[in-house]
Short mmCIF file of C-alpha atoms in Angstrom, two decimals:
data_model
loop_
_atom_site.label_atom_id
_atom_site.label_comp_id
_atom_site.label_asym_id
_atom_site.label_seq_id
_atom_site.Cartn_x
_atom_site.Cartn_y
_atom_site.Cartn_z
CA UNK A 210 -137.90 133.69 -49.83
CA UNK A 211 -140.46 130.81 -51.15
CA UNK A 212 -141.84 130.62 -47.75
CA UNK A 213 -143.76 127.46 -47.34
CA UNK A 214 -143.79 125.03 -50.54
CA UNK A 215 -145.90 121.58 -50.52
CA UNK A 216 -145.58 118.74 -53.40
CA UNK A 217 -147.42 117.57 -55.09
CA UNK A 218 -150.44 120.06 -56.13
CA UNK A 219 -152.47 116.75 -56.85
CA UNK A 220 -152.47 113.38 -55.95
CA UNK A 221 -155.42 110.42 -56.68
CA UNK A 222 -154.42 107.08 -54.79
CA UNK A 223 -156.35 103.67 -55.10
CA UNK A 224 -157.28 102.18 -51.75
CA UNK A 225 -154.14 100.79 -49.59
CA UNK A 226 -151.33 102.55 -51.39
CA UNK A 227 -148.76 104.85 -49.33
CA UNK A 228 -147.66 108.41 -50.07
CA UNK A 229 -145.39 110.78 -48.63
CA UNK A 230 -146.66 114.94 -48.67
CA UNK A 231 -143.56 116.69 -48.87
CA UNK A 232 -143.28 120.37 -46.84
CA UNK A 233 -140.46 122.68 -46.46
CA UNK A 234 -139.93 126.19 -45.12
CA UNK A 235 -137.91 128.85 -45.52
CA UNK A 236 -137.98 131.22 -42.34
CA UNK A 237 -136.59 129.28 -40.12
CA UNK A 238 -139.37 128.67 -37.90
CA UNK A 239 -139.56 126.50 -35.13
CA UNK A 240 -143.20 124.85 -35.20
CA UNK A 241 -144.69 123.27 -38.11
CA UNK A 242 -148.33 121.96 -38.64
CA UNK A 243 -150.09 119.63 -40.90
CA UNK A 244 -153.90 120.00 -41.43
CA UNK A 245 -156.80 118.38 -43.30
CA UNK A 246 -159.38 121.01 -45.02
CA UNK A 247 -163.20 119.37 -45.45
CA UNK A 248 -165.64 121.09 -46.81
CA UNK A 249 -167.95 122.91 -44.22
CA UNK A 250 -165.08 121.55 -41.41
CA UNK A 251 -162.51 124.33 -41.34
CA UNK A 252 -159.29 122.90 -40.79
CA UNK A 253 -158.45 119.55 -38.33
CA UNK A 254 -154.66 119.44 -36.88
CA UNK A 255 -153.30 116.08 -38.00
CA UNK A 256 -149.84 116.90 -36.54
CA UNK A 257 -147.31 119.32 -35.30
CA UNK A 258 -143.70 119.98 -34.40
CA UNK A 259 -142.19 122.20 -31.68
CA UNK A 260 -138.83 121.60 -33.41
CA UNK A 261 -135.99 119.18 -34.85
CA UNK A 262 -137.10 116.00 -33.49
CA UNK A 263 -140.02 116.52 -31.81
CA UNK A 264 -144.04 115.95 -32.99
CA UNK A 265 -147.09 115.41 -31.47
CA UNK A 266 -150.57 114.21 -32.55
CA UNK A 267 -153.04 116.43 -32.95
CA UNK A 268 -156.85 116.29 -33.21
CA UNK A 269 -156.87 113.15 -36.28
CA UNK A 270 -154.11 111.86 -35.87
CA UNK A 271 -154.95 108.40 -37.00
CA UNK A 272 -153.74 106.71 -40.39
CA UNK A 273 -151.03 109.77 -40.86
CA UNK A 274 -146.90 109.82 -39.40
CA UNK A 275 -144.97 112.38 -39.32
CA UNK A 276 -141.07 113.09 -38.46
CA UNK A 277 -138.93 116.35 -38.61
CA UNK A 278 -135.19 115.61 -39.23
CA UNK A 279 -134.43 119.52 -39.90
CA UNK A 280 -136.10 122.71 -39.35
CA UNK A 281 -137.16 123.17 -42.66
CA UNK A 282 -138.80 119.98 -43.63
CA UNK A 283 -141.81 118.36 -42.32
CA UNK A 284 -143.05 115.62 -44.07
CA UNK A 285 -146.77 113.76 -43.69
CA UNK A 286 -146.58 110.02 -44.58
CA UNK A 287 -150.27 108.17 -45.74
CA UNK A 288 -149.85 104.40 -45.05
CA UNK A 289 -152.55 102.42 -46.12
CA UNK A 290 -154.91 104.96 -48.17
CA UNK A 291 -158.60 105.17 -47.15
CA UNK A 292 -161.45 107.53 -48.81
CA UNK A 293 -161.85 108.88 -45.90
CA UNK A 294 -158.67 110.57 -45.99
CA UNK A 295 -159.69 112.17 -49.46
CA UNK A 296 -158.57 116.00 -49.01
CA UNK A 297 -157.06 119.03 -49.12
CA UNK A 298 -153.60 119.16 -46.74
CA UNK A 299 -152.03 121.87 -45.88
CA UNK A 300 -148.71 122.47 -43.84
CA UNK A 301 -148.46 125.46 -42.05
CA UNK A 302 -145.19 126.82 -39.94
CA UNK A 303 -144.88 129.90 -36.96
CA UNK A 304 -142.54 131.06 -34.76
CA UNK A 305 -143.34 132.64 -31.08
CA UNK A 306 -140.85 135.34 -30.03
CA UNK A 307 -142.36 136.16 -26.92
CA UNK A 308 -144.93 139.73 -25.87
CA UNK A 309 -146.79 138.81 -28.76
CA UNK A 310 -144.34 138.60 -31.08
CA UNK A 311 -145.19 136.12 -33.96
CA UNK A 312 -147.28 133.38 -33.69
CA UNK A 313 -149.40 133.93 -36.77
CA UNK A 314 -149.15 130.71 -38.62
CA UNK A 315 -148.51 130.83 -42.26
CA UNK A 316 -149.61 128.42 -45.31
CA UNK A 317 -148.31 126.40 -48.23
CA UNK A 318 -150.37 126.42 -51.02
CA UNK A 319 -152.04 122.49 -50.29
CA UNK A 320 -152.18 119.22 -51.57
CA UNK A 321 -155.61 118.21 -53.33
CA UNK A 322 -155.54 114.08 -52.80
CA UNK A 323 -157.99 111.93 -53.92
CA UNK A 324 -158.38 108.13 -52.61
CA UNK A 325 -160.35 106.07 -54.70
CA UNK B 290 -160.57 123.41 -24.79
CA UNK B 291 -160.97 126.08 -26.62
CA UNK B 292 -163.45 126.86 -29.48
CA UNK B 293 -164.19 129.44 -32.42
CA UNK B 294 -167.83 130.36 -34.09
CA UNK B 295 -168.50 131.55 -36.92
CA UNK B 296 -172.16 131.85 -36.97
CA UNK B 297 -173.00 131.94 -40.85
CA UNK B 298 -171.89 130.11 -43.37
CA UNK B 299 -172.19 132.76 -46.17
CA UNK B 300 -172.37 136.46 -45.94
CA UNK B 301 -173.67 138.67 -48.93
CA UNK B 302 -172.66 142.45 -49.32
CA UNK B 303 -172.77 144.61 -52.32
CA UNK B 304 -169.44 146.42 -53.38
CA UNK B 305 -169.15 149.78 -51.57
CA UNK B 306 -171.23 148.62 -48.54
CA UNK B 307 -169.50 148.09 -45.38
CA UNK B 308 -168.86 144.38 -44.02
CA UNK B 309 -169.20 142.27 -41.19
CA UNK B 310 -168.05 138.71 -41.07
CA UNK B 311 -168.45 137.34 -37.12
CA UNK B 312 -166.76 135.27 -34.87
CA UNK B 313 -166.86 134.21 -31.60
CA UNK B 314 -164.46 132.16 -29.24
CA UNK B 315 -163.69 130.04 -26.04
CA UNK B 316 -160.98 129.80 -24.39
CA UNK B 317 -159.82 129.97 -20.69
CA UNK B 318 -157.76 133.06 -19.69
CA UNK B 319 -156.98 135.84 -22.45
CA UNK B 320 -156.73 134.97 -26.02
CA UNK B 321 -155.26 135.32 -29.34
CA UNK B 322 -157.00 135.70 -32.12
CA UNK B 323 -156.56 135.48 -35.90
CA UNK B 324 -158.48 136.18 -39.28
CA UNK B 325 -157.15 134.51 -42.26
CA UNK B 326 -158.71 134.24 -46.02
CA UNK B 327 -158.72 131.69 -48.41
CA UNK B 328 -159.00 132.27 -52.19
CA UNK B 329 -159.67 129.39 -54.38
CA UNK B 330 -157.38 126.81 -54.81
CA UNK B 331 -155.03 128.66 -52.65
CA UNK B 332 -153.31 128.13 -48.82
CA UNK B 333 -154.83 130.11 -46.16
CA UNK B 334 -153.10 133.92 -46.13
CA UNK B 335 -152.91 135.84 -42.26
CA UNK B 336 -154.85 139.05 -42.33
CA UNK B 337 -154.50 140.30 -38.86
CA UNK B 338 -154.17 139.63 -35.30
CA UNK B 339 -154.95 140.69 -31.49
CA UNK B 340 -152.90 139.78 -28.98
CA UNK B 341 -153.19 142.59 -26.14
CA UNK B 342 -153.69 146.12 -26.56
CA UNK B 343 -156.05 148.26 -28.54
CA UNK B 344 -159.33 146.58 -29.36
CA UNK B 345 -159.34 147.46 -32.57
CA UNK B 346 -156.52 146.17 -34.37
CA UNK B 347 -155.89 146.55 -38.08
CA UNK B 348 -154.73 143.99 -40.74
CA UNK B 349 -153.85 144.02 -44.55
CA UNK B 350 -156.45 145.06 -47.84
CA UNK B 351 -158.15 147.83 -45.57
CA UNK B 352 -159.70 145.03 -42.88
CA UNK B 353 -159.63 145.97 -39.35
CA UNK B 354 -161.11 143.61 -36.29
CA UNK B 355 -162.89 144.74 -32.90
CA UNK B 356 -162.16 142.67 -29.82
CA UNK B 357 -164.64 142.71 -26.96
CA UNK B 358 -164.13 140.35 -24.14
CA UNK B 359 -167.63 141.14 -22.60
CA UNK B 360 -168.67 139.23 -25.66
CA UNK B 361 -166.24 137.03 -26.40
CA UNK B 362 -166.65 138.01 -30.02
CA UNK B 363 -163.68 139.30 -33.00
CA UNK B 364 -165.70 140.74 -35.87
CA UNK B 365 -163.73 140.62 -39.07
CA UNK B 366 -164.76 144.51 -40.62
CA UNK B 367 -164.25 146.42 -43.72
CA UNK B 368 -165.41 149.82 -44.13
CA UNK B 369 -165.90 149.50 -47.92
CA UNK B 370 -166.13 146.14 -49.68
CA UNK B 371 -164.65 145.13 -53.19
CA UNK B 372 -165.94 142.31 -55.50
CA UNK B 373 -162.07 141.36 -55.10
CA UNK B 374 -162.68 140.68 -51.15
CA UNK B 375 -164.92 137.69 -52.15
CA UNK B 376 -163.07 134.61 -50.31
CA UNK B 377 -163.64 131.99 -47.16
CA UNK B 378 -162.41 133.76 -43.96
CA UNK B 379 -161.28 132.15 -40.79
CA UNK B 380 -161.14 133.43 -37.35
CA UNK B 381 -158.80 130.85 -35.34
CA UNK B 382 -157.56 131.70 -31.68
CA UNK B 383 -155.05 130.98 -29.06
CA UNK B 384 -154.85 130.06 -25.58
CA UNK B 385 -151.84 130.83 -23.39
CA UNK B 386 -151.85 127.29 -22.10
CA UNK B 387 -150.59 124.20 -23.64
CA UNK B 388 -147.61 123.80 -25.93
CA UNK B 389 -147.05 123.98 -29.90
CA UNK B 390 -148.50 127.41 -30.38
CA UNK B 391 -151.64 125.52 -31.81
CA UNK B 392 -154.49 127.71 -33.31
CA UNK B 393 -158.28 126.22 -33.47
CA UNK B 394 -160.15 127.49 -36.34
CA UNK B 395 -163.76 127.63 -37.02
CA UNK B 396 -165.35 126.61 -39.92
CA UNK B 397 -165.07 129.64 -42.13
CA UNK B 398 -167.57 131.93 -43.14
CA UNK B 399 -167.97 132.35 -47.24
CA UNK B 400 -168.19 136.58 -48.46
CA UNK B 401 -169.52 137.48 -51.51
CA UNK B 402 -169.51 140.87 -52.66
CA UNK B 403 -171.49 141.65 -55.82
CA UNK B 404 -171.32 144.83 -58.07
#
C-alpha cells in the first residue's frame, strides 16, 4: 500500500514551457486535491475531484488544469510556466464514510518546481 | 467562508516541557478540525482529528487536542516534548456545508524543541 505517490521530486522549467505533475493513489478514495505550499502561506487549493470525471476549481485556480479519468490518478497540467507558479505541490486524497467516518486528507510526498 | 489561525509563527519549548501550539477557526455551524505536521522535505502527515464527541481527542506520537466552542479554539498539546517533535504543524478545519470535503488550513505554526 504506497498510498499517495507524486512524480517528479523536482522540476526547474524556463518561462512558457508546459508540464504535467503526475498523482496516483492507492486506497481507493473518492476525492482528490491538488495544492500549492508558499512559504509563510500554508497551503492554497488549486483543484479537486469528488470522483471519476468530475473537478472543480479551487481557491488559484488560474494557469493550472486538471482531469480525473480513474480513481486513482489525478493529474495537474502547467501550461504556459510563470515564476509565480514556482512551488511546492502537493496532491492529497480522502474519503467521507459518513458519522465522522474519514475525511482526514492524506499527502504525497510533493513536487519542488522551479520556473525560471 | 471559513477560516483557521494560527497565531505564531514559531513556538520554542525545551525537551521535557509540555507544549502548546494554538489554533483558532471560523466556520458556520459545527466543525471539523485537523492537526497535521510537516517534516522537511516531506508531505503533510494527519495527527488527529475532532469531529463530535469528547473535547479532548487524542492523535498519534503522544499529541492530544482540546476543543472548546466557547472559544472557537483547537490547541495542538503534548504533555512532554522531544527534540524529534520539531516540525511545521497545521490545524485545517471543516464545515458541514459545501461539497468536496475541502479542508482550509492556516498557515502553520513552526516548533522547536531544544535539549
Amino acid at each position: 500500500n504506497a498510498g499517495v505517490t507524486q512524480t517528479p521530486k523536482f522540476r526547474i522549467l524556463k518561462i512558457g514551457q508546459s508540464m504535467t505533475l503526475q498523482c496516483t493513489q492507492d486506497m481507493n478514495h473518492n476525492y482528490m486535491y491538488w495544492y500549492r505550499q508558499d512559504p509563510g502561506m500554508g497551503l492554497k487549493l488549486i483543484y479537486y475531484s469528488v470522483g471519476a470525471g468530475i473537478t472543480d476549481k479551487g481557491e488559484v485556480p488560474n494557469g493550472y488544469n486538471v482531469s480525473r479519468s480513474t480513481t486513482e490518478d489525478f493529474p495537474l497540467r502547467l501550461e504556459l510556466a510563470a515564476p509565480s507558479q514556482t512551488s511546492v505541490y502537493f496532491c492529497a486524497s480522502s474519503y467521507s464514510a459518513g458519522q465522522g467516518i474519514g475525511y482526514e486528507q492524506y499527502f504525497g510526498p510533493g513536487t519542488r518546481l522551479t520556473v525560471t | 467562508a471559513q477560516s483557521v489561525a494560527q497565531p505564531e509563527d514559531q513556538v520554542n519549548v525545551a525537551e521535557g516541557n509540555p507544549l502548546t501550539v494554538k489554533c483558532t477557526y471560523s466556520v458556520s455551524g459545527n466543525p471539523y478540525l485537523f492537526w497535521y505536521v510537516q517534516y522537511p522535505n516531506r508531505g503533510l502527515q494527519f495527527l488527529l482529528k475532532y469531529i463530535t464527541g469528547d473535547n479532548l481527542v487524542k492523535g498519534s506520537y503522544g499529541f492530544e487536542a482540546e476543543f472548546n466552542k466557547s472559544q472557537t479554539s483547537f490547541h495542538l498539546k503534548k504533555p512532554s516534548a522531544l527534540v524529534s517533535d520539531s516540525a511545521l504543524y497545521f490545524c485545517a478545519v471543516r464545515g458541514l456545508t459545501g461539497g468536496g470535503n475541502k479542508l482550509t488550513f492556516g498557515t502553520g505554526t513552526q516548533l522547536k524543541v531544544e535539549l
